[in-house]
């Protein structure tokens, strides 16, 4: 039996195919993790994943254990199968949570109660109390939970953080962030869950840039107002398909966050995104501008790609599969770096405590997890719980037509409706 942790991914959709499974296959073939399993609610999802041409070409010979079986008769949804898949693991392996936003809390808690480390896609949960519960449970059991805010691994975010924290930009006063995902997402599996009662564009992707503003500046958000635009998916379900948020920060700074599922499929790039922060210092203004859409690479293809236009702004920064010195292709980019860093933390916690007695091992795992919390580079339930306050406030606000919702700090921070103004 391998001493490396096995990985079980719950959810076999877009983010698993585009980022998580290729990253884990690479970590497996370079010796960091052991077996990989994927659980989805339907076997048809896993058949598509298992036969994904791009993944097969990059990782010849790699495969995952499917839950349910690829040949399972019928295709009825099995929404609770993930519990059996988690129970099948030895203690303290790694469960990767990649299900729709509103299911994260339930799946993460099931994994923790089953003594598993967790990597969870963002947002960790939709309520602050859920993040607190996750943090407490992980701490008491000496388990590590990493939240996959991969933009923190984008080099430009680290450069900006270093400059901001060194005082080189002054203090944030006004800014805007946007992330508009492709229009074609409306025809994807999103139409089954991206509905008004479950989530919205600010919760889904706005949280990346709110996290990034905090990651760079260290400032705390104190109020959120989100207005959403309702549209119908092709299957008739109603979702907020555009959102416009105003986030107020503790120093009075304001940042607009624009999100949507509406970047034209025929346009260059696969989405539109970027960050602009204006700051003030003594006698001068400072500025941070990240064009995360056009990263300096344009390709015109002679054929029509399976997705997107034949003229593309390609990002070599987020995630690509490229030739390397080994077989197939390897993943590069901040998406991979983020998954690698969280997985490495799990491996390190386990490897450095394996020889210890259980009580000492527990104490040591807790100590190491607390250090990662404190360092604040990898997002954890504790050090990024403010994101859950923002998401919770954003959900309340969007369902109340943009009413400002305040974030009240203190030993038990909470969100509060019915207050006017920002800070
Ligand atoms: N940039 C990012 O960081 C990023 C990008 C995309 C998605 N995400 C996050 O990843 C999550 C999934 O998004 P996606 O794009 O893959 O969505 P998707 O709709 O393509 O896939 C969702 C998957 O979850 C599975 N699922 C649903 N309920 C399940 C259950 N009870 N048991 C097992 N599997 C279940 C479905 O089978 C499906 O495979 C969302 O929370 C989203 O916010 C993050």
Short mmCIF file of C-alpha atoms and ligand atoms in Angstrom, two decimals:
data_model
loop_
_atom_site.label_atom_id
_atom_site.label_comp_id
_atom_site.label_asym_id
_atom_site.label_seq_id
_atom_site.Cartn_x
_atom_site.Cartn_y
_atom_site.Cartn_z
CA UNK A 1 0.00 0.00 0.00
CA UNK A 2 1.36 3.42 -1.00
CA UNK A 3 2.41 5.85 1.75
CA UNK A 4 1.42 8.72 -0.51
CA UNK A 5 -2.07 10.12 0.04
CA UNK A 6 -4.76 8.99 -2.37
CA UNK A 7 -7.03 11.62 -3.89
CA UNK A 8 -10.80 11.41 -4.34
CA UNK A 9 -12.42 14.13 -6.45
CA UNK A 10 -16.14 14.72 -5.83
CA UNK A 11 -17.63 16.28 -8.97
CA UNK A 12 -16.70 15.44 -12.55
CA UNK A 13 -17.67 18.67 -14.33
CA UNK A 14 -15.87 21.48 -16.06
CA UNK A 15 -13.38 22.47 -13.35
CA UNK A 16 -12.41 18.82 -12.82
CA UNK A 17 -11.73 18.32 -16.54
CA UNK A 18 -10.07 21.69 -17.14
CA UNK A 19 -7.86 21.91 -14.07
CA UNK A 20 -8.15 19.42 -11.24
CA UNK A 21 -7.79 16.00 -12.86
CA UNK A 22 -4.87 16.97 -15.14
CA UNK A 23 -3.10 18.59 -12.17
CA UNK A 24 -3.59 15.51 -9.98
CA UNK A 25 -2.50 13.14 -12.76
CA UNK A 26 0.74 15.09 -12.97
CA UNK A 27 1.24 15.01 -9.20
CA UNK A 28 0.59 11.27 -9.33
CA UNK A 29 3.15 10.58 -12.03
CA UNK A 30 5.75 12.73 -10.28
CA UNK A 31 5.22 10.73 -7.09
CA UNK A 32 3.37 13.15 -4.82
CA UNK A 33 0.05 11.30 -4.58
CA UNK A 34 -1.21 7.73 -4.88
CA UNK A 35 -4.46 6.51 -6.43
CA UNK A 36 -7.02 8.89 -7.90
CA UNK A 37 -10.79 8.35 -7.85
CA UNK A 38 -13.57 10.57 -9.17
CA UNK A 39 -17.16 10.52 -7.95
CA UNK A 40 -19.96 12.23 -9.87
CA UNK A 41 -23.67 11.86 -9.46
CA UNK A 42 -24.06 10.21 -12.88
CA UNK A 43 -21.93 7.62 -14.67
CA UNK A 44 -22.42 9.46 -17.99
CA UNK A 45 -20.41 12.40 -16.53
CA UNK A 46 -17.52 10.06 -15.78
CA UNK A 47 -17.63 8.41 -19.18
CA UNK A 48 -17.15 11.84 -20.77
CA UNK A 49 -14.29 12.58 -18.37
CA UNK A 50 -12.58 9.23 -18.88
CA UNK A 51 -12.64 9.64 -22.66
CA UNK A 52 -11.55 13.32 -22.67
CA UNK A 53 -9.17 13.45 -25.65
CA UNK A 54 -6.98 16.26 -24.29
CA UNK A 55 -6.45 14.56 -20.93
CA UNK A 56 -5.78 11.17 -22.53
CA UNK A 57 -3.17 12.66 -24.85
CA UNK A 58 -1.41 14.46 -22.01
CA UNK A 59 -1.49 11.52 -19.59
CA UNK A 60 -1.27 8.28 -21.55
CA UNK A 61 -1.72 5.39 -19.16
CA UNK A 62 -3.26 7.48 -16.35
CA UNK A 63 -6.73 6.59 -15.14
CA UNK A 64 -9.07 7.14 -12.22
CA UNK A 65 -11.35 4.87 -10.24
CA UNK A 66 -14.90 5.88 -11.13
CA UNK A 67 -17.81 6.20 -8.69
CA UNK A 68 -20.29 5.06 -10.07
CA UNK A 69 -18.79 2.47 -12.37
CA UNK A 70 -18.38 3.58 -15.99
CA UNK A 71 -20.56 0.71 -17.12
CA UNK A 72 -23.26 1.26 -14.48
CA UNK A 73 -26.69 0.50 -15.95
CA UNK A 74 -28.99 3.48 -16.37
CA UNK A 75 -27.98 7.02 -15.62
CA UNK A 76 -30.04 7.98 -12.61
CA UNK A 77 -28.51 10.62 -10.38
CA UNK A 78 -26.89 9.23 -7.23
CA UNK A 79 -26.46 12.38 -5.15
CA UNK A 80 -25.38 10.53 -2.00
CA UNK A 81 -22.91 8.12 -3.57
CA UNK A 82 -20.05 10.47 -2.65
CA UNK A 83 -20.53 9.44 0.99
CA UNK A 84 -19.70 5.82 0.18
CA UNK A 85 -16.73 6.92 -1.90
CA UNK A 86 -15.40 8.97 1.03
CA UNK A 87 -15.99 6.12 3.48
CA UNK A 88 -13.94 3.82 1.26
CA UNK A 89 -10.78 5.88 1.86
CA UNK A 90 -8.15 5.15 4.47
CA UNK A 91 -7.99 7.94 7.09
CA UNK A 92 -6.26 11.21 6.14
CA UNK A 93 -6.19 10.95 2.37
CA UNK A 94 -7.27 13.99 0.30
CA UNK A 95 -10.85 14.71 -0.78
CA UNK A 96 -11.14 17.31 -3.55
CA UNK A 97 -14.50 19.05 -3.51
CA UNK A 98 -15.57 20.22 -6.97
CA UNK A 99 -19.37 20.15 -6.82
CA UNK A 100 -21.68 23.17 -7.29
CA UNK A 101 -21.23 26.06 -4.85
CA UNK A 102 -24.21 25.31 -2.61
CA UNK A 103 -23.05 21.70 -1.96
CA UNK A 104 -19.50 22.49 -0.80
CA UNK A 105 -20.28 22.74 2.91
CA UNK A 106 -22.09 19.40 3.07
CA UNK A 107 -19.40 17.51 1.15
CA UNK A 108 -16.49 19.15 3.01
CA UNK A 109 -18.06 18.32 6.38
CA UNK A 110 -18.66 14.71 5.31
CA UNK A 111 -14.99 14.42 4.36
CA UNK A 112 -13.77 15.95 7.63
CA UNK A 113 -16.02 13.72 9.75
CA UNK A 114 -14.48 10.83 7.87
CA UNK A 115 -10.97 12.07 8.84
CA UNK A 116 -9.96 13.30 5.40
CA UNK A 117 -7.88 16.30 4.39
CA UNK A 118 -9.68 18.57 1.92
CA UNK A 119 -8.97 20.68 -1.12
CA UNK A 120 -12.10 22.69 -1.96
CA UNK A 121 -12.75 24.90 -4.98
CA UNK A 122 -13.89 28.41 -4.15
CA UNK A 123 -16.10 29.62 -2.55
CA UNK A 124 -15.59 27.32 0.44
CA UNK A 125 -19.15 27.87 1.68
CA UNK A 126 -22.06 30.25 1.29
CA UNK A 127 -22.29 31.19 4.98
CA UNK A 128 -19.69 32.39 7.42
CA UNK A 129 -20.95 30.06 10.17
CA UNK A 130 -20.28 27.13 7.81
CA UNK A 131 -16.67 28.23 7.28
CA UNK A 132 -16.26 28.51 11.06
CA UNK A 133 -17.68 25.02 11.55
CA UNK A 134 -15.31 23.66 8.89
CA UNK A 135 -12.32 25.42 10.49
CA UNK A 136 -13.17 24.09 13.98
CA UNK A 137 -13.73 20.53 12.80
CA UNK A 138 -10.49 20.49 10.82
CA UNK A 139 -8.54 21.95 13.75
CA UNK A 140 -9.90 19.46 16.27
CA UNK A 141 -9.00 16.52 14.06
CA UNK A 142 -5.65 17.86 12.86
CA UNK A 143 -6.80 17.93 9.22
CA UNK A 144 -5.83 20.40 6.54
CA UNK A 145 -8.37 22.26 4.41
CA UNK A 146 -7.06 24.37 1.51
CA UNK A 147 -9.41 26.57 -0.50
CA UNK A 148 -8.45 26.74 -4.16
CA UNK A 149 -8.24 30.53 -4.76
CA UNK A 150 -5.78 30.04 -7.59
CA UNK A 151 -5.42 33.70 -8.48
CA UNK A 152 -3.20 33.97 -5.42
CA UNK A 153 -0.65 31.93 -7.41
CA UNK A 154 -0.71 34.31 -10.33
CA UNK A 155 2.73 35.90 -10.17
CA UNK A 156 1.35 39.37 -10.72
CA UNK A 157 -0.75 39.03 -7.55
CA UNK A 158 2.35 38.15 -5.52
CA UNK A 159 4.31 41.06 -7.04
CA UNK A 160 1.46 43.48 -6.28
CA UNK A 161 1.11 42.16 -2.73
CA UNK A 162 4.82 42.61 -2.05
CA UNK A 163 4.73 46.17 -3.45
CA UNK A 164 1.54 47.13 -1.64
CA UNK A 165 2.68 45.72 1.67
CA UNK A 166 5.98 47.62 1.27
CA UNK A 167 3.93 50.82 0.94
CA UNK A 168 4.93 51.50 -2.67
CA UNK A 169 1.41 52.17 -3.98
CA UNK A 170 -0.04 54.09 -1.05
CA UNK A 171 -3.50 53.08 0.18
CA UNK A 172 -6.37 51.73 -1.90
CA UNK A 173 -9.11 54.29 -2.51
CA UNK A 174 -11.08 53.21 -5.61
CA UNK A 175 -11.04 50.23 -7.92
CA UNK A 176 -12.81 47.91 -10.29
CA UNK A 177 -12.58 44.22 -11.03
CA UNK A 178 -14.35 42.17 -13.64
CA UNK A 179 -14.61 38.56 -14.65
CA UNK A 180 -17.08 37.71 -17.38
CA UNK A 181 -17.26 34.02 -18.28
CA UNK A 182 -18.29 32.84 -21.77
CA UNK A 183 -21.87 33.02 -22.97
CA UNK A 184 -21.69 29.31 -23.84
CA UNK A 185 -21.64 28.43 -20.11
CA UNK A 186 -25.39 29.08 -20.26
CA UNK A 187 -25.78 25.89 -22.31
CA UNK A 188 -23.61 23.80 -20.00
CA UNK A 189 -24.50 21.82 -16.88
CA UNK A 190 -24.64 25.22 -15.16
CA UNK A 191 -28.29 25.50 -16.14
CA UNK A 192 -29.07 22.70 -13.70
CA UNK A 193 -27.66 24.46 -10.61
CA UNK A 194 -26.67 28.08 -11.33
CA UNK A 195 -30.15 29.24 -10.40
CA UNK A 196 -31.23 32.31 -8.42
CA UNK A 197 -31.80 30.39 -5.20
CA UNK A 198 -28.36 28.70 -5.24
CA UNK A 199 -25.75 31.15 -6.48
CA UNK A 200 -24.96 34.12 -8.71
CA UNK A 201 -21.97 35.46 -10.70
CA UNK A 202 -20.62 37.49 -7.74
CA UNK A 203 -20.61 34.38 -5.53
CA UNK A 204 -19.23 32.17 -8.28
CA UNK A 205 -16.40 34.32 -9.66
CA UNK A 206 -16.58 37.76 -8.03
CA UNK A 207 -15.22 36.09 -4.90
CA UNK A 208 -11.88 35.54 -6.73
CA UNK A 209 -11.26 39.26 -7.07
CA UNK A 210 -12.58 40.18 -3.62
CA UNK A 211 -10.12 37.62 -2.26
CA UNK A 212 -7.38 39.09 -4.42
CA UNK A 213 -7.97 42.68 -3.25
CA UNK A 214 -7.67 41.45 0.32
CA UNK A 215 -4.65 39.27 -0.56
CA UNK A 216 -2.85 42.28 -2.06
CA UNK A 217 -3.90 45.02 0.36
CA UNK A 218 -4.68 43.20 3.61
CA UNK A 219 -7.81 45.37 3.95
CA UNK A 220 -11.07 43.96 5.30
CA UNK A 221 -14.38 44.39 3.46
CA UNK A 222 -17.10 46.02 5.57
CA UNK A 223 -20.13 46.32 3.28
CA UNK A 224 -21.47 44.73 0.10
CA UNK A 225 -24.21 45.68 -2.33
CA UNK A 226 -24.95 43.43 -5.31
CA UNK A 227 -27.51 43.98 -8.05
CA UNK A 228 -28.22 41.01 -10.31
CA UNK A 229 -29.81 40.69 -13.73
CA UNK A 230 -32.10 37.71 -14.12
CA UNK A 231 -32.16 35.72 -17.36
CA UNK A 232 -33.46 32.30 -18.41
CA UNK A 233 -31.14 29.39 -19.22
CA UNK A 234 -32.01 27.40 -22.35
CA UNK A 235 -33.79 24.82 -20.12
CA UNK A 236 -36.04 27.56 -18.70
CA UNK A 237 -34.38 27.81 -15.28
CA UNK A 238 -33.88 31.33 -14.02
CA UNK A 239 -30.47 32.52 -12.91
CA UNK A 240 -28.72 35.76 -12.14
CA UNK A 241 -26.54 35.84 -15.25
CA UNK A 242 -25.00 39.25 -14.62
CA UNK A 243 -24.10 40.94 -11.36
CA UNK A 244 -22.72 44.30 -10.35
CA UNK A 245 -21.30 44.63 -6.85
CA UNK A 246 -19.92 47.46 -4.79
CA UNK A 247 -17.60 46.35 -2.01
CA UNK A 248 -16.68 48.88 0.68
CA UNK A 249 -13.44 48.34 2.57
CA UNK A 250 -12.52 49.20 6.15
CA UNK A 251 -10.62 52.37 5.11
CA UNK A 252 -13.61 53.63 3.08
CA UNK A 253 -12.22 52.43 -0.29
CA UNK A 254 -14.76 51.29 -2.89
CA UNK A 255 -14.29 48.49 -5.43
CA UNK A 256 -16.84 47.64 -8.15
CA UNK A 257 -16.97 43.99 -9.14
CA UNK A 258 -18.69 43.16 -12.44
CA UNK A 259 -19.44 39.53 -13.28
CA UNK A 260 -21.50 37.54 -15.71
CA UNK A 261 -21.91 34.56 -17.98
CA UNK A 262 -21.90 36.60 -21.17
CA UNK A 263 -18.49 37.04 -22.78
CA UNK A 264 -19.19 36.61 -26.52
CA UNK A 265 -18.28 33.12 -27.74
CA UNK A 266 -17.09 34.58 -31.03
CA UNK A 267 -14.70 37.04 -29.33
CA UNK A 268 -11.00 36.53 -28.66
CA UNK A 269 -10.00 35.03 -25.36
CA UNK A 270 -12.11 32.66 -23.43
CA UNK A 271 -13.34 35.27 -20.98
CA UNK A 272 -12.80 38.87 -19.93
CA UNK A 273 -11.11 39.72 -16.68
CA UNK A 274 -8.89 42.19 -14.89
CA UNK A 275 -8.27 44.36 -11.88
CA UNK A 276 -7.66 48.09 -11.51
CA UNK A 277 -6.87 49.62 -8.13
CA UNK A 278 -6.26 53.33 -7.59
CA UNK A 279 -4.38 54.25 -4.44
CA UNK A 280 -3.20 57.42 -2.71
CA UNK A 281 0.13 58.02 -1.00
CA UNK A 282 1.77 61.12 0.38
CA UNK A 283 1.62 63.67 -2.44
CA UNK A 284 1.03 61.10 -5.22
CA UNK A 285 -1.45 58.54 -6.50
CA UNK A 286 -0.53 54.89 -7.00
CA UNK A 287 -2.10 52.36 -9.31
CA UNK A 288 -2.22 48.60 -9.84
CA UNK A 289 -3.61 47.51 -13.20
CA UNK A 290 -3.74 43.84 -14.15
CA UNK A 291 -5.00 42.94 -17.61
CA UNK A 292 -5.91 39.33 -16.95
CA UNK A 293 -7.68 39.04 -20.30
CA UNK A 294 -4.97 39.79 -22.84
CA UNK A 295 -1.76 38.36 -21.50
CA UNK A 296 0.27 39.24 -24.56
CA UNK A 297 -0.36 36.11 -26.65
CA UNK A 298 -2.73 36.02 -29.68
CA UNK A 299 -3.26 32.92 -31.77
CA UNK A 300 -5.25 32.56 -34.99
CA UNK A 301 -5.95 28.89 -35.69
CA UNK A 302 -6.58 27.45 -39.11
CA UNK A 303 -9.24 25.17 -37.68
CA UNK A 304 -12.24 25.85 -35.47
CA UNK A 305 -11.40 24.79 -31.88
CA UNK A 306 -13.91 22.65 -29.98
CA UNK A 307 -14.60 25.64 -27.74
CA UNK A 308 -14.23 29.36 -28.33
CA UNK A 309 -13.20 31.28 -31.42
CA UNK A 310 -10.43 30.50 -33.89
CA UNK A 311 -8.73 33.77 -32.89
CA UNK A 312 -7.78 33.62 -29.24
CA UNK A 313 -6.02 35.58 -26.55
CA UNK A 314 -4.27 32.59 -25.05
CA UNK A 315 -3.24 32.69 -21.39
CA UNK A 316 0.00 30.85 -20.75
CA UNK A 317 -0.38 31.98 -17.14
CA UNK A 318 -3.46 30.16 -15.79
CA UNK A 319 -3.31 26.64 -17.13
CA UNK A 320 -1.86 24.93 -20.18
CA UNK A 321 -0.71 21.42 -21.00
CA UNK A 322 2.72 21.69 -22.61
CA UNK A 323 5.56 19.44 -23.76
CA UNK A 324 8.05 18.54 -21.04
CA UNK A 325 10.94 16.15 -20.53
CA UNK A 326 8.61 13.27 -19.69
CA UNK A 327 5.85 11.39 -21.49
CA UNK A 328 2.76 13.23 -22.77
CA UNK A 329 2.24 16.82 -21.65
CA UNK A 330 2.53 18.51 -18.27
CA UNK A 331 0.34 21.18 -16.69
CA UNK A 332 1.81 24.62 -16.10
CA UNK A 333 0.40 27.84 -14.70
CA UNK A 334 -1.00 29.27 -11.52
CA UNK A 335 -3.99 26.91 -11.59
CA UNK A 336 -1.63 23.96 -11.34
CA UNK A 337 0.65 25.72 -8.84
CA UNK A 338 -2.28 26.28 -6.52
CA UNK A 339 -3.36 22.63 -6.56
CA UNK A 340 0.23 21.52 -6.10
CA UNK A 341 0.73 23.82 -3.09
CA UNK A 342 -2.38 22.59 -1.30
CA UNK A 343 -1.56 18.95 -2.05
CA UNK A 344 2.02 19.49 -0.86
CA UNK A 345 0.69 20.79 2.47
CA UNK A 346 -1.33 17.61 2.94
CA UNK A 347 1.66 15.45 2.03
CA UNK A 348 3.94 17.39 4.36
CA UNK A 349 1.53 17.14 7.32
CA UNK A 350 1.37 13.39 6.84
CA UNK A 351 5.02 12.66 6.05
CA UNK A 352 6.44 14.63 8.95
CA UNK A 353 4.11 13.04 11.50
CA UNK A 354 3.98 9.44 10.31
CA UNK A 355 6.55 8.17 12.80
CA UNK A 356 4.95 9.93 15.80
CA UNK A 357 2.55 8.49 18.37
CA UNK A 358 -1.09 9.41 17.56
CA UNK A 359 -1.39 12.18 20.19
CA UNK A 360 1.91 13.77 19.21
CA UNK A 361 1.09 13.42 15.51
CA UNK A 362 -2.24 15.17 16.06
CA UNK A 363 -0.56 18.05 17.90
CA UNK A 364 2.08 18.39 15.19
CA UNK A 365 -0.47 18.36 12.35
CA UNK A 366 -2.41 21.08 14.18
CA UNK A 367 0.75 23.12 14.65
CA UNK A 368 1.68 22.91 10.97
CA UNK A 369 -1.86 23.73 9.82
CA UNK A 370 -1.89 26.77 12.14
CA UNK A 371 1.37 27.99 10.60
CA UNK A 372 -0.10 27.77 7.09
CA UNK A 373 -3.15 29.70 8.35
CA UNK A 374 -0.98 32.39 9.78
CA UNK A 375 1.22 32.71 6.72
CA UNK A 376 -1.88 33.59 4.68
CA UNK A 377 -0.63 32.45 1.27
CA UNK A 378 -2.76 29.30 0.91
CA UNK A 379 -6.40 30.19 1.62
CA UNK A 380 -7.73 28.22 4.58
CA UNK A 381 -11.16 28.29 6.23
CA UNK A 382 -9.74 30.52 8.99
CA UNK A 383 -7.61 32.95 7.06
CA UNK A 384 -10.16 33.39 4.26
CA UNK A 385 -13.38 33.25 6.34
CA UNK A 386 -13.94 36.89 5.50
CA UNK A 387 -14.72 35.68 1.96
CA UNK A 388 -17.67 33.75 3.37
CA UNK A 389 -18.89 36.95 5.04
CA UNK A 390 -18.68 38.69 1.66
CA UNK A 391 -20.46 35.84 -0.12
CA UNK A 392 -23.14 35.67 2.57
CA UNK A 393 -23.63 39.44 2.43
CA UNK A 394 -23.65 39.31 -1.38
CA UNK A 395 -26.33 36.61 -1.47
CA UNK A 396 -28.54 38.59 0.93
CA UNK A 397 -28.00 41.75 -1.07
CA UNK A 398 -28.68 40.30 -4.54
CA UNK A 399 -31.89 38.70 -3.30
CA UNK A 400 -32.92 42.09 -1.86
CA UNK A 401 -32.30 44.03 -5.10
CA UNK A 402 -28.95 45.47 -4.08
CA UNK A 403 -29.63 46.50 -0.51
CA UNK A 404 -26.36 47.29 1.27
CA UNK A 405 -25.42 44.54 3.72
CA UNK A 406 -22.81 45.35 6.35
CA UNK A 407 -20.13 43.04 7.66
CA UNK A 408 -19.81 43.55 11.39
CA UNK A 409 -16.42 42.53 12.72
CA UNK A 410 -15.73 41.27 16.23
CA UNK A 411 -15.13 37.95 17.95
CA UNK A 412 -18.16 36.59 16.14
CA UNK A 413 -18.33 38.53 12.87
CA UNK A 414 -21.70 38.59 11.13
CA UNK A 415 -23.58 40.20 8.27
CA UNK A 416 -26.37 42.69 8.94
CA UNK A 417 -29.11 43.94 6.63
CA UNK A 418 -31.00 47.18 6.75
CA UNK A 419 -28.07 49.54 7.17
CA UNK A 420 -27.42 52.36 4.79
CA UNK A 421 -24.04 53.42 3.47
CA UNK A 422 -20.70 51.71 3.57
CA UNK A 423 -18.17 51.72 6.35
N1 LIG B 1 -12.17 29.62 -11.53
C1 LIG B 1 -12.50 28.76 -10.59
O1 LIG B 1 -11.92 28.72 -9.52
C2 LIG B 1 -13.61 27.84 -10.85
C3 LIG B 1 -13.96 27.66 -12.14
C4 LIG B 1 -15.04 26.83 -12.39
C5 LIG B 1 -15.70 26.26 -11.35
N2 LIG B 1 -15.34 26.46 -10.07
C6 LIG B 1 -16.13 25.89 -8.96
O2 LIG B 1 -16.15 24.50 -9.11
C7 LIG B 1 -17.44 23.98 -8.74
C8 LIG B 1 -17.95 23.09 -9.85
O3 LIG B 1 -18.03 23.84 -11.03
P1 LIG B 1 -18.01 23.20 -12.47
O4 LIG B 1 -17.70 24.30 -13.39
O5 LIG B 1 -17.17 21.98 -12.49
O6 LIG B 1 -19.56 22.81 -12.59
P2 LIG B 1 -20.24 21.66 -13.49
O7 LIG B 1 -21.68 21.95 -13.47
O8 LIG B 1 -19.55 21.56 -14.80
O9 LIG B 1 -19.93 20.34 -12.68
C9 LIG B 1 -20.49 20.05 -11.42
C10 LIG B 1 -20.24 18.60 -11.14
O10 LIG B 1 -20.70 18.31 -9.81
C11 LIG B 1 -21.24 17.01 -9.85
N3 LIG B 1 -22.19 16.84 -8.74
C12 LIG B 1 -23.28 17.56 -8.45
N4 LIG B 1 -23.88 17.06 -7.34
C13 LIG B 1 -23.14 15.99 -6.97
C14 LIG B 1 -23.24 15.05 -5.94
N5 LIG B 1 -24.24 15.09 -5.05
N6 LIG B 1 -22.32 14.06 -5.87
C15 LIG B 1 -21.31 13.98 -6.75
N7 LIG B 1 -21.15 14.88 -7.75
C16 LIG B 1 -22.06 15.85 -7.85
C17 LIG B 1 -21.94 16.91 -11.19
O11 LIG B 1 -22.05 15.55 -11.53
C18 LIG B 1 -20.96 17.65 -12.08
O12 LIG B 1 -20.03 16.71 -12.57
C19 LIG B 1 -18.31 25.20 -8.44
O13 LIG B 1 -18.35 25.39 -7.04
C20 LIG B 1 -17.58 26.34 -9.08
O14 LIG B 1 -17.79 27.59 -8.42
C21 LIG B 1 -14.28 27.22 -9.81
#
